[in-house]
Amino acid sequence: MKRFLLSLCCIMALYAVSAQQAINEKQSTLSPEIHPDNRVTFRLAAPQAQSVKVVGDMIAEPAEMVRRDDGVWEYTTPKPIASNLYNYNFILDGVKITDPGNVHTMRDVSSSFNLLLIKGGKGDLFATNAVPHGTLSHVWYPTSDKQHSARRMSIYTPAGYEQGKGRYPVLYLLHGMGGDEEAWIGLGRAVHIFDNLIAEGKMQPMIVVMPNGNMIQHAAPGESAEGFVTPTLHLPRTMDGTYESLFHEIVEYVDSNYRTRADRLHRAVAGLSMGGFHSLHIAMHYPKMFSYIGLFSAAINRGNPELSPLYRDFDKHLDALYATEPRLMWIAIGSDDFLYEENLTLRKMLDKKGYPYIYHESEGGHIWRNWRDYLVLFCPQLFK
Amino acid sequence: MKRFLLSLCCIMALYAVSAQQAINEKQSTLSPEIHPDNRVTFRLAAPQAQSVKVVGDMIAEPAEMVRRDDGVWEYTTPKPIASNLYNYNFILDGVKITDPGNVHTMRDVSSSFNLLLIKGGKGDLFATNAVPHGTLSHVWYPTSDKQHSARRMSIYTPAGYEQGKGRYPVLYLLHGMGGDEEAWIGLGRAVHIFDNLIAEGKMQPMIVVMPNGNMIQHAAPGESAEGFVTPTLHLPRTMDGTYESLFHEIVEYVDSNYRTRADRLHRAVAGLSMGGFHSLHIAMHYPKMFSYIGLFSAAINRGNPELSPLYRDFDKHLDALYATEPRLMWIAIGSDDFLYEENLTLRKMLDKKGYPYIYHESEGGHIWRNWRDYLVLFCPQLFK
């Protein structure tokens, strides 16, 4: 036993040495520390720093961290943080960095930040719980698009899918501008939401397809042939009608390769921001394909009619969609969202035409916290 | 068109405002910049900083960055960087941070760093190329382990698997200490390696299974019920025999749920460091299960015989394995690796017993760059 322990110590010590290469030692500064009452302490060892702040959506204002004698900067929230999923950064001498003590970083467009999960309430929806888990797959589907021969998407199959023989309804879930096929998984915690809602019996087991809506990308940065480029709010080919007009290729791939219920009563399309724009135009372009539509903080009617016929005659397309009597048109937006007005305009148009929809207004603006909440509210309404 | 452009500008501007929440503006400092001759410039906007360095495995020593008048710190490598995949960090006033200009961060145990891909040579093996792409799935398999009822693993199925009916051989690929079921995908770039080698005809199309070898985890940090804990070099239950003695549950799950060629001539097991230790003990514990074995910088014979009968009678187990005449025992290690001596001891033992193996010695130590290279060399030897 002694020799064995010696051997282990030797491994540990040598791992620490090789830390200069690729394998790294344990961080010695605990951050974040979630206290039993859900106050949170953030820490950064930075003896030479002149100023360190913490910023994030769990606090209203940037908070000054205080330097301890040992060079560790510290900030503890004065109040408990409500159970939820949050993101934060440190500002070290003016530079926005991620917390080196917390390896859970996430990317949104071109910025990285840390995640903080407070359990014991709403946050449990975004946690891994002792429930059956679905499978998440990254697959490439063939396309006739001029730029790439294949495009990457993420597909969730619910627990039991692989072992069973049954057919499932399908939700197509679209990301926003600057996002990609990984956005709903990472920032949206969609897989965790699906597992938890299905386990609670609040959501039908369904397949969820999360494609990439930027036609100039065929995959998320890092996974694409472009390599490790830093993503931007790509505009070319994101709202030129191509994605919508080729969307049937995705549906055909999914219906061919998965056990789907391949009819409109068992297909939903929903998305956030630009993905809401895409969802609406896809639903209108293929009025016989989807019966459930979700618009989360959607960019409404921003299509350039010069770029695609899809964006002409909005009224006519809307009439064609409603002629099929969709089971659900669900519109959600935050009261502070910069897209509030154009959603109001859409609602007025629907009211005037007597077209039914369900409206949910939340607090806050154009943020992921709202979109996770909308997904939690939307999914239970599908395929009833 | 004018109204449309105005509308787009409005979106862009408002995205920039909401940057204080979750969506962030484009980073304005380009870093890293790969020049046409493959010299690389690193940059960090840090007007208040006193010192900024860059460290990484593409340069021998930490390099001092130089402050420009506009507060951007800069360093350009004096020579071109050879085509490969590298990792790096900045040291900002003594604090190791990731490059905010490069969102491609990766975790190794508890440290995050940035990735840098130089194409045009060996690096192309780790890039997304215009070749058919396999599917990567994250699945949960049931287990009889006392701690969790299910455990997460990553499974690669080669291009064409989902559309075809054929059966495939299987490689079980194991991570090292502190790693998890995502290590070979992220740091190992395994999916890219498989896609590229298969497309070049250098590797048989095969299923690759990447489980989690830390029994106290059921999934990678962030994906586990433990939540967003910072990972450590976990010791409890990683080398106590449980993983090896329950490994048949993984094989049974894969054989039941995938179209495998379910015999030993079509199964391989390989791993790095602790994963090499696991691979050898798994192969010895199930001598009729695997015919191809790969030990990458393996920790040899460090099993505590008091913890599991698996770790007793090494000689006898080795004899039992070689009695089945495995098709391949492949041993690879770097000349500077701290595990070099114990691999030498194993080779001497094999030589003495007259047991065949293939040995590959590389430069360097216990680093991911070597393990990616070993994977590239190992896979083409399988299932010939």
PDB file of N, CA and C in Angstrom, chain A residues 1 4 7 11 14-15 21-22 24-26 50 93 101 103-104 107-108 110-111 117 119 128 133 136-138 140 163 192 221-223 225 228-230 232 253 257 273 302 304 306 338 367, chain B residues 1 4 7 11 14-15 21-22 24-26 50 93 101 103-104 107-108 110-111 117 119 128 133 136-138 140 163 189 192 221 223 225 228-230 232 253 257 273 302 304 306 338 367:
ATOM      1  N   MET A   1       0.851  -1.215   0.000  1.00  0.00           N
ATOM      2  CA  MET A   1       0.000   0.000   0.000  1.00  0.00           C
ATOM      3  C   MET A   1       0.877   1.252   0.000  1.00  0.00           C
ATOM      4  N   PHE A   4       2.304   1.908  -3.268  1.00  0.00           N
ATOM      5  CA  PHE A   4       1.246   2.392  -4.147  1.00  0.00           C
ATOM      6  C   PHE A   4       0.996   3.890  -3.937  1.00  0.00           C
ATOM      7  N   SER A   7       3.676   5.934  -5.272  1.00  0.00           N
ATOM      8  CA  SER A   7       3.519   5.964  -6.719  1.00  0.00           C
ATOM      9  C   SER A   7       2.498   7.026  -7.130  1.00  0.00           C
ATOM     10  N   ILE A  11       2.857  10.452  -9.308  1.00  0.00           N
ATOM     11  CA  ILE A  11       2.031  10.856 -10.453  1.00  0.00           C
ATOM     12  C   ILE A  11       1.564  12.302 -10.270  1.00  0.00           C
ATOM     13  N   LEU A  14       4.330  14.844 -10.658  1.00  0.00           N
ATOM     14  CA  LEU A  14       4.796  14.972 -12.030  1.00  0.00           C
ATOM     15  C   LEU A  14       3.738  15.619 -12.909  1.00  0.00           C
ATOM     16  N   TYR A  15       2.478  15.374 -12.571  1.00  0.00           N
ATOM     17  CA  TYR A  15       1.422  16.083 -13.294  1.00  0.00           C
ATOM     18  C   TYR A  15       1.575  17.585 -13.100  1.00  0.00           C
ATOM     19  N   GLN A  21       2.993  22.279 -19.606  1.00  0.00           N
ATOM     20  CA  GLN A  21       2.692  21.852 -20.964  1.00  0.00           C
ATOM     21  C   GLN A  21       1.190  21.875 -21.185  1.00  0.00           C
ATOM     22  N   ALA A  22       0.542  20.761 -21.045  1.00  0.00           N
ATOM     23  CA  ALA A  22      -0.881  20.776 -21.367  1.00  0.00           C
ATOM     24  C   ALA A  22      -1.768  20.406 -20.197  1.00  0.00           C
ATOM     25  N   ASN A  24      -2.892  20.592 -16.421  1.00  0.00           N
ATOM     26  CA  ASN A  24      -2.726  21.662 -15.443  1.00  0.00           C
ATOM     27  C   ASN A  24      -3.184  21.263 -14.055  1.00  0.00           C
ATOM     28  N   GLU A  25      -2.559  21.852 -13.091  1.00  0.00           N
ATOM     29  CA  GLU A  25      -2.855  21.570 -11.694  1.00  0.00           C
ATOM     30  C   GLU A  25      -4.216  22.142 -11.319  1.00  0.00           C
ATOM     31  N   LYS A  26      -4.715  21.724 -10.176  1.00  0.00           N
ATOM     32  CA  LYS A  26      -5.965  22.239  -9.652  1.00  0.00           C
ATOM     33  C   LYS A  26      -5.786  23.724  -9.309  1.00  0.00           C
ATOM     34  N   GLN A  50      -4.494  46.200 -10.067  1.00  0.00           N
ATOM     35  CA  GLN A  50      -4.877  47.477  -9.459  1.00  0.00           C
ATOM     36  C   GLN A  50      -6.370  47.558  -9.198  1.00  0.00           C
ATOM     37  N   ASP A  93      -8.022  44.939 -14.262  1.00  0.00           N
ATOM     38  CA  ASP A  93      -7.319  46.130 -14.774  1.00  0.00           C
ATOM     39  C   ASP A  93      -7.871  46.553 -16.140  1.00  0.00           C
ATOM     40  N   GLY A 101     -10.875  30.353 -12.045  1.00  0.00           N
ATOM     41  CA  GLY A 101     -11.278  29.328 -11.080  1.00  0.00           C
ATOM     42  C   GLY A 101     -12.488  28.530 -11.526  1.00  0.00           C
ATOM     43  N   VAL A 103     -14.064  26.711 -14.786  1.00  0.00           N
ATOM     44  CA  VAL A 103     -13.764  26.309 -16.166  1.00  0.00           C
ATOM     45  C   VAL A 103     -15.012  26.273 -17.037  1.00  0.00           C
ATOM     46  N   HIS A 104     -16.155  26.581 -16.460  1.00  0.00           N
ATOM     47  CA  HIS A 104     -17.385  26.505 -17.250  1.00  0.00           C
ATOM     48  C   HIS A 104     -17.620  27.806 -17.987  1.00  0.00           C
ATOM     49  N   ARG A 107     -19.649  30.559 -24.990  1.00  0.00           N
ATOM     50  CA  ARG A 107     -19.458  31.593 -25.992  1.00  0.00           C
ATOM     51  C   ARG A 107     -20.810  32.102 -26.462  1.00  0.00           C
ATOM     52  N   ASP A 108     -20.923  33.412 -26.589  1.00  0.00           N
ATOM     53  CA  ASP A 108     -22.080  33.991 -27.268  1.00  0.00           C
ATOM     54  C   ASP A 108     -21.536  34.936 -28.327  1.00  0.00           C
ATOM     55  N   SER A 110     -19.038  36.442 -30.100  1.00  0.00           N
ATOM     56  CA  SER A 110     -17.575  36.478 -29.995  1.00  0.00           C
ATOM     57  C   SER A 110     -17.082  36.698 -28.566  1.00  0.00           C
ATOM     58  N   SER A 111     -17.968  36.586 -27.598  1.00  0.00           N
ATOM     59  CA  SER A 111     -17.549  36.807 -26.213  1.00  0.00           C
ATOM     60  C   SER A 111     -17.680  35.538 -25.392  1.00  0.00           C
ATOM     61  N   LEU A 117     -24.568  28.249 -11.870  1.00  0.00           N
ATOM     62  CA  LEU A 117     -25.867  27.593 -11.705  1.00  0.00           C
ATOM     63  C   LEU A 117     -26.214  27.560 -10.228  1.00  0.00           C
ATOM     64  N   LYS A 119     -28.867  26.079  -7.840  1.00  0.00           N
ATOM     65  CA  LYS A 119     -29.939  25.073  -7.820  1.00  0.00           C
ATOM     66  C   LYS A 119     -30.946  25.371  -6.709  1.00  0.00           C
ATOM     67  N   THR A 128     -28.443  18.773 -14.424  1.00  0.00           N
ATOM     68  CA  THR A 128     -28.542  17.342 -14.705  1.00  0.00           C
ATOM     69  C   THR A 128     -29.134  16.673 -13.479  1.00  0.00           C
ATOM     70  N   HIS A 133     -32.064  10.292 -19.567  1.00  0.00           N
ATOM     71  CA  HIS A 133     -31.439  11.313 -20.406  1.00  0.00           C
ATOM     72  C   HIS A 133     -31.566  10.955 -21.884  1.00  0.00           C
ATOM     73  N   LEU A 136     -27.795  13.475 -27.473  1.00  0.00           N
ATOM     74  CA  LEU A 136     -27.541  14.648 -28.313  1.00  0.00           C
ATOM     75  C   LEU A 136     -26.525  14.261 -29.384  1.00  0.00           C
ATOM     76  N   SER A 137     -26.884  14.488 -30.645  1.00  0.00           N
ATOM     77  CA  SER A 137     -25.983  14.128 -31.739  1.00  0.00           C
ATOM     78  C   SER A 137     -25.675  15.338 -32.602  1.00  0.00           C
ATOM     79  N   HIS A 138     -24.428  15.372 -33.080  1.00  0.00           N
ATOM     80  CA  HIS A 138     -24.025  16.375 -34.060  1.00  0.00           C
ATOM     81  C   HIS A 138     -23.912  15.667 -35.395  1.00  0.00           C
ATOM     82  N   TRP A 140     -24.221  15.805 -39.866  1.00  0.00           N
ATOM     83  CA  TRP A 140     -24.091  16.621 -41.076  1.00  0.00           C
ATOM     84  C   TRP A 140     -25.128  16.144 -42.083  1.00  0.00           C
ATOM     85  N   GLN A 163     -33.777   2.651 -28.094  1.00  0.00           N
ATOM     86  CA  GLN A 163     -34.153   1.288 -27.735  1.00  0.00           C
ATOM     87  C   GLN A 163     -35.533   0.905 -28.275  1.00  0.00           C
ATOM     88  N   HIS A 192     -30.896  19.848 -21.235  1.00  0.00           N
ATOM     89  CA  HIS A 192     -31.280  19.689 -19.828  1.00  0.00           C
ATOM     90  C   HIS A 192     -32.760  20.012 -19.635  1.00  0.00           C
ATOM     91  N   PRO A 221     -18.162  27.979 -35.580  1.00  0.00           N
ATOM     92  CA  PRO A 221     -16.726  28.278 -35.632  1.00  0.00           C
ATOM     93  C   PRO A 221     -15.954  27.242 -34.806  1.00  0.00           C
ATOM     94  N   GLY A 222     -14.817  26.816 -35.309  1.00  0.00           N
ATOM     95  CA  GLY A 222     -14.061  25.766 -34.618  1.00  0.00           C
ATOM     96  C   GLY A 222     -14.418  24.396 -35.168  1.00  0.00           C
ATOM     97  N   GLU A 223     -15.671  24.235 -35.589  1.00  0.00           N
ATOM     98  CA  GLU A 223     -16.119  22.980 -36.192  1.00  0.00           C
ATOM     99  C   GLU A 223     -16.236  23.114 -37.706  1.00  0.00           C
ATOM    100  N   ALA A 225     -14.941  24.537 -41.684  1.00  0.00           N
ATOM    101  CA  ALA A 225     -13.721  24.572 -42.497  1.00  0.00           C
ATOM    102  C   ALA A 225     -13.023  25.923 -42.373  1.00  0.00           C
ATOM    103  N   PHE A 228     -10.637  28.187 -36.672  1.00  0.00           N
ATOM    104  CA  PHE A 228     -10.889  28.844 -35.393  1.00  0.00           C
ATOM    105  C   PHE A 228     -11.086  30.341 -35.552  1.00  0.00           C
ATOM    106  N   VAL A 229     -11.925  30.711 -36.495  1.00  0.00           N
ATOM    107  CA  VAL A 229     -12.188  32.132 -36.671  1.00  0.00           C
ATOM    108  C   VAL A 229     -13.051  32.628 -35.525  1.00  0.00           C
ATOM    109  N   THR A 230     -12.889  33.888 -35.191  1.00  0.00           N
ATOM    110  CA  THR A 230     -13.741  34.498 -34.188  1.00  0.00           C
ATOM    111  C   THR A 230     -15.055  34.895 -34.842  1.00  0.00           C
ATOM    112  N   THR A 232     -18.633  36.575 -35.777  1.00  0.00           N
ATOM    113  CA  THR A 232     -19.187  37.922 -35.744  1.00  0.00           C
ATOM    114  C   THR A 232     -20.687  37.813 -35.958  1.00  0.00           C
ATOM    115  N   TYR A 253     -34.200  15.283 -44.528  1.00  0.00           N
ATOM    116  CA  TYR A 253     -33.131  14.480 -43.925  1.00  0.00           C
ATOM    117  C   TYR A 253     -33.612  13.853 -42.617  1.00  0.00           C
ATOM    118  N   ASN A 257     -34.058   9.863 -41.800  1.00  0.00           N
ATOM    119  CA  ASN A 257     -33.063   9.227 -40.939  1.00  0.00           C
ATOM    120  C   ASN A 257     -33.518   8.991 -39.506  1.00  0.00           C
ATOM    121  N   SER A 273     -35.153  35.591 -31.672  1.00  0.00           N
ATOM    122  CA  SER A 273     -34.610  36.739 -32.405  1.00  0.00           C
ATOM    123  C   SER A 273     -34.592  36.455 -33.916  1.00  0.00           C
ATOM    124  N   ARG A 302     -38.448  41.829 -41.068  1.00  0.00           N
ATOM    125  CA  ARG A 302     -37.252  42.567 -41.432  1.00  0.00           C
ATOM    126  C   ARG A 302     -36.632  42.039 -42.720  1.00  0.00           C
ATOM    127  N   ASN A 304     -35.671  41.618 -46.467  1.00  0.00           N
ATOM    128  CA  ASN A 304     -35.510  42.533 -47.589  1.00  0.00           C
ATOM    129  C   ASN A 304     -36.171  41.931 -48.822  1.00  0.00           C
ATOM    130  N   GLU A 306     -36.103  42.687 -51.742  1.00  0.00           N
ATOM    131  CA  GLU A 306     -35.256  42.638 -52.937  1.00  0.00           C
ATOM    132  C   GLU A 306     -34.370  41.388 -52.936  1.00  0.00           C
ATOM    133  N   PHE A 338     -35.784  45.341 -27.396  1.00  0.00           N
ATOM    134  CA  PHE A 338     -35.767  46.362 -28.450  1.00  0.00           C
ATOM    135  C   PHE A 338     -36.633  45.968 -29.642  1.00  0.00           C
ATOM    136  N   ILE A 367     -32.421  38.675 -23.922  1.00  0.00           N
ATOM    137  CA  ILE A 367     -31.383  37.918 -23.199  1.00  0.00           C
ATOM    138  C   ILE A 367     -31.726  36.434 -23.106  1.00  0.00           C
TER     139      ILE A 367
ATOM    140  N   MET B   1     -35.001  49.179 -50.078  1.00  0.00           N
ATOM    141  CA  MET B   1     -33.656  48.731 -49.670  1.00  0.00           C
ATOM    142  C   MET B   1     -33.099  49.623 -48.555  1.00  0.00           C
ATOM    143  N   PHE B   4     -34.629  48.867 -45.343  1.00  0.00           N
ATOM    144  CA  PHE B   4     -34.099  47.587 -44.872  1.00  0.00           C
ATOM    145  C   PHE B   4     -32.730  47.760 -44.218  1.00  0.00           C
ATOM    146  N   SER B   7     -32.976  49.382 -40.977  1.00  0.00           N
ATOM    147  CA  SER B   7     -33.475  48.399 -40.029  1.00  0.00           C
ATOM    148  C   SER B   7     -32.329  47.508 -39.518  1.00  0.00           C
ATOM    149  N   ILE B  11     -30.740  47.000 -35.796  1.00  0.00           N
ATOM    150  CA  ILE B  11     -30.487  45.727 -35.103  1.00  0.00           C
ATOM    151  C   ILE B  11     -29.070  45.702 -34.549  1.00  0.00           C
ATOM    152  N   LEU B  14     -28.550  48.033 -31.603  1.00  0.00           N
ATOM    153  CA  LEU B  14     -29.224  47.595 -30.389  1.00  0.00           C
ATOM    154  C   LEU B  14     -28.588  46.336 -29.828  1.00  0.00           C
ATOM    155  N   TYR B  15     -28.039  45.512 -30.707  1.00  0.00           N
ATOM    156  CA  TYR B  15     -27.279  44.364 -30.215  1.00  0.00           C
ATOM    157  C   TYR B  15     -26.101  44.851 -29.386  1.00  0.00           C
ATOM    158  N   GLN B  21     -25.735  42.737 -21.536  1.00  0.00           N
ATOM    159  CA  GLN B  21     -26.484  41.624 -20.972  1.00  0.00           C
ATOM    160  C   GLN B  21     -25.868  40.311 -21.434  1.00  0.00           C
ATOM    161  N   ALA B  22     -26.397  39.738 -22.468  1.00  0.00           N
ATOM    162  CA  ALA B  22     -25.854  38.418 -22.821  1.00  0.00           C
ATOM    163  C   ALA B  22     -25.240  38.381 -24.207  1.00  0.00           C
ATOM    164  N   ASN B  24     -22.971  39.815 -27.095  1.00  0.00           N
ATOM    165  CA  ASN B  24     -21.807  40.685 -27.041  1.00  0.00           C
ATOM    166  C   ASN B  24     -21.333  41.105 -28.415  1.00  0.00           C
ATOM    167  N   GLU B  25     -20.788  42.262 -28.443  1.00  0.00           N
ATOM    168  CA  GLU B  25     -20.300  42.837 -29.687  1.00  0.00           C
ATOM    169  C   GLU B  25     -19.060  42.102 -30.172  1.00  0.00           C
ATOM    170  N   LYS B  26     -18.699  42.335 -31.395  1.00  0.00           N
ATOM    171  CA  LYS B  26     -17.493  41.751 -31.968  1.00  0.00           C
ATOM    172  C   LYS B  26     -16.272  42.306 -31.231  1.00  0.00           C
ATOM    173  N   GLN B  50       0.399  46.314 -16.636  1.00  0.00           N
ATOM    174  CA  GLN B  50       1.821  46.586 -16.435  1.00  0.00           C
ATOM    175  C   GLN B  50       2.701  45.579 -17.163  1.00  0.00           C
ATOM    176  N   ASP B  93      -0.649  40.820 -15.975  1.00  0.00           N
ATOM    177  CA  ASP B  93      -0.262  41.248 -14.621  1.00  0.00           C
ATOM    178  C   ASP B  93      -0.223  40.054 -13.661  1.00  0.00           C
ATOM    179  N   GLY B 101      -9.786  37.718 -27.498  1.00  0.00           N
ATOM    180  CA  GLY B 101     -10.001  37.825 -28.939  1.00  0.00           C
ATOM    181  C   GLY B 101     -10.229  36.488 -29.613  1.00  0.00           C
ATOM    182  N   VAL B 103     -12.251  33.006 -29.143  1.00  0.00           N
ATOM    183  CA  VAL B 103     -13.279  32.347 -28.334  1.00  0.00           C
ATOM    184  C   VAL B 103     -13.084  30.841 -28.265  1.00  0.00           C
ATOM    185  N   HIS B 104     -12.047  30.345 -28.952  1.00  0.00           N
ATOM    186  CA  HIS B 104     -11.857  28.895 -28.963  1.00  0.00           C
ATOM    187  C   HIS B 104     -11.028  28.469 -27.769  1.00  0.00           C
ATOM    188  N   ARG B 107     -10.797  23.064 -22.151  1.00  0.00           N
ATOM    189  CA  ARG B 107     -10.475  22.776 -20.765  1.00  0.00           C
ATOM    190  C   ARG B 107      -9.634  21.516 -20.686  1.00  0.00           C
ATOM    191  N   ASP B 108      -8.611  21.557 -19.848  1.00  0.00           N
ATOM    192  CA  ASP B 108      -7.900  20.332 -19.502  1.00  0.00           C
ATOM    193  C   ASP B 108      -7.842  20.253 -17.985  1.00  0.00           C
ATOM    194  N   SER B 110      -8.564  21.363 -14.839  1.00  0.00           N
ATOM    195  CA  SER B 110      -9.186  22.572 -14.299  1.00  0.00           C
ATOM    196  C   SER B 110      -8.656  23.848 -14.938  1.00  0.00           C
ATOM    197  N   SER B 111      -7.939  23.729 -16.030  1.00  0.00           N
ATOM    198  CA  SER B 111      -7.396  24.933 -16.665  1.00  0.00           C
ATOM    199  C   SER B 111      -7.989  25.126 -18.052  1.00  0.00           C
ATOM    200  N   LEU B 117      -4.908  26.817 -34.513  1.00  0.00           N
ATOM    201  CA  LEU B 117      -4.739  25.807 -35.561  1.00  0.00           C
ATOM    202  C   LEU B 117      -3.996  26.426 -36.737  1.00  0.00           C
ATOM    203  N   LYS B 119      -2.915  25.578 -40.353  1.00  0.00           N
ATOM    204  CA  LYS B 119      -3.191  24.603 -41.414  1.00  0.00           C
ATOM    205  C   LYS B 119      -2.033  24.534 -42.412  1.00  0.00           C
ATOM    206  N   THR B 128     -11.517  20.792 -40.125  1.00  0.00           N
ATOM    207  CA  THR B 128     -12.699  20.318 -40.838  1.00  0.00           C
ATOM    208  C   THR B 128     -12.442  20.496 -42.322  1.00  0.00           C
ATOM    209  N   HIS B 133     -18.539  13.550 -43.233  1.00  0.00           N
ATOM    210  CA  HIS B 133     -18.383  13.683 -41.782  1.00  0.00           C
ATOM    211  C   HIS B 133     -19.214  12.640 -41.042  1.00  0.00           C
ATOM    212  N   LEU B 136     -21.309  12.583 -34.154  1.00  0.00           N
ATOM    213  CA  LEU B 136     -20.854  12.470 -32.767  1.00  0.00           C
ATOM    214  C   LEU B 136     -22.073  12.555 -31.850  1.00  0.00           C
ATOM    215  N   SER B 137     -22.248  11.542 -31.013  1.00  0.00           N
ATOM    216  CA  SER B 137     -23.406  11.530 -30.108  1.00  0.00           C
ATOM    217  C   SER B 137     -22.959  11.440 -28.661  1.00  0.00           C
ATOM    218  N   HIS B 138     -23.709  12.113 -27.808  1.00  0.00           N
ATOM    219  CA  HIS B 138     -23.516  12.003 -26.370  1.00  0.00           C
ATOM    220  C   HIS B 138     -24.673  11.169 -25.830  1.00  0.00           C
ATOM    221  N   TRP B 140     -26.244   8.233 -22.828  1.00  0.00           N
ATOM    222  CA  TRP B 140     -26.174   7.732 -21.451  1.00  0.00           C
ATOM    223  C   TRP B 140     -26.467   6.244 -21.478  1.00  0.00           C
ATOM    224  N   GLN B 163     -27.196   5.874 -42.725  1.00  0.00           N
ATOM    225  CA  GLN B 163     -27.942   5.579 -43.947  1.00  0.00           C
ATOM    226  C   GLN B 163     -27.805   4.114 -44.360  1.00  0.00           C
ATOM    227  N   ARG B 189      -9.203  16.258 -30.628  1.00  0.00           N
ATOM    228  CA  ARG B 189      -9.707  16.481 -31.991  1.00  0.00           C
ATOM    229  C   ARG B 189      -9.993  15.159 -32.690  1.00  0.00           C
ATOM    230  N   HIS B 192     -12.306  14.920 -35.837  1.00  0.00           N
ATOM    231  CA  HIS B 192     -11.673  15.447 -37.044  1.00  0.00           C
ATOM    232  C   HIS B 192     -10.653  14.453 -37.584  1.00  0.00           C
ATOM    233  N   PRO B 221     -17.825  17.450 -15.896  1.00  0.00           N
ATOM    234  CA  PRO B 221     -18.295  18.583 -15.090  1.00  0.00           C
ATOM    235  C   PRO B 221     -19.129  19.526 -15.964  1.00  0.00           C
ATOM    236  N   GLU B 223     -21.932  18.808 -17.129  1.00  0.00           N
ATOM    237  CA  GLU B 223     -22.949  17.894 -17.666  1.00  0.00           C
ATOM    238  C   GLU B 223     -23.404  16.906 -16.599  1.00  0.00           C
ATOM    239  N   ALA B 225     -24.539  15.734 -12.492  1.00  0.00           N
ATOM    240  CA  ALA B 225     -25.410  16.199 -11.414  1.00  0.00           C
ATOM    241  C   ALA B 225     -24.639  17.031 -10.397  1.00  0.00           C
ATOM    242  N   PHE B 228     -21.668  22.691 -11.918  1.00  0.00           N
ATOM    243  CA  PHE B 228     -20.530  23.369 -12.502  1.00  0.00           C
ATOM    244  C   PHE B 228     -19.326  23.342 -11.566  1.00  0.00           C
ATOM    245  N   VAL B 229     -19.024  22.171 -11.049  1.00  0.00           N
ATOM    246  CA  VAL B 229     -17.864  22.072 -10.172  1.00  0.00           C
ATOM    247  C   VAL B 229     -16.592  22.166 -11.002  1.00  0.00           C
ATOM    248  N   THR B 230     -15.566  22.685 -10.395  1.00  0.00           N
ATOM    249  CA  THR B 230     -14.271  22.726 -11.053  1.00  0.00           C
ATOM    250  C   THR B 230     -13.605  21.366 -10.905  1.00  0.00           C
ATOM    251  N   THR B 232     -10.995  18.271 -10.724  1.00  0.00           N
ATOM    252  CA  THR B 232      -9.671  18.070 -10.147  1.00  0.00           C
ATOM    253  C   THR B 232      -9.126  16.763 -10.701  1.00  0.00           C
ATOM    254  N   TYR B 253     -23.874  -2.470 -24.035  1.00  0.00           N
ATOM    255  CA  TYR B 253     -24.756  -1.390 -24.499  1.00  0.00           C
ATOM    256  C   TYR B 253     -24.478  -1.069 -25.964  1.00  0.00           C
ATOM    257  N   ASN B 257     -27.041  -1.535 -29.123  1.00  0.00           N
ATOM    258  CA  ASN B 257     -27.665  -0.341 -29.689  1.00  0.00           C
ATOM    259  C   ASN B 257     -27.038   0.129 -30.993  1.00  0.00           C
ATOM    260  N   SER B 273      -2.294   7.712 -20.890  1.00  0.00           N
ATOM    261  CA  SER B 273      -1.954   7.867 -19.475  1.00  0.00           C
ATOM    262  C   SER B 273      -2.803   6.936 -18.607  1.00  0.00           C
ATOM    263  N   ARG B 302       0.251   0.417 -12.054  1.00  0.00           N
ATOM    264  CA  ARG B 302       0.117   1.240 -10.861  1.00  0.00           C
ATOM    265  C   ARG B 302      -1.120   0.853 -10.059  1.00  0.00           C
ATOM    266  N   ASN B 304      -3.423  -0.707  -7.370  1.00  0.00           N
ATOM    267  CA  ASN B 304      -3.250  -1.114  -5.979  1.00  0.00           C
ATOM    268  C   ASN B 304      -3.925  -2.476  -5.779  1.00  0.00           C
ATOM    269  N   GLU B 306      -4.564  -4.058  -3.298  1.00  0.00           N
ATOM    270  CA  GLU B 306      -5.498  -4.112  -2.163  1.00  0.00           C
ATOM    271  C   GLU B 306      -6.885  -3.619  -2.553  1.00  0.00           C
ATOM    272  N   PHE B 338       7.373  11.299 -18.167  1.00  0.00           N
ATOM    273  CA  PHE B 338       7.718  10.846 -16.814  1.00  0.00           C
ATOM    274  C   PHE B 338       7.326   9.385 -16.591  1.00  0.00           C
ATOM    275  N   ILE B 367       2.003  15.019 -23.220  1.00  0.00           N
ATOM    276  CA  ILE B 367       1.210  16.146 -23.739  1.00  0.00           C
ATOM    277  C   ILE B 367       0.254  15.695 -24.839  1.00  0.00           C
TER     278      ILE B 367
END
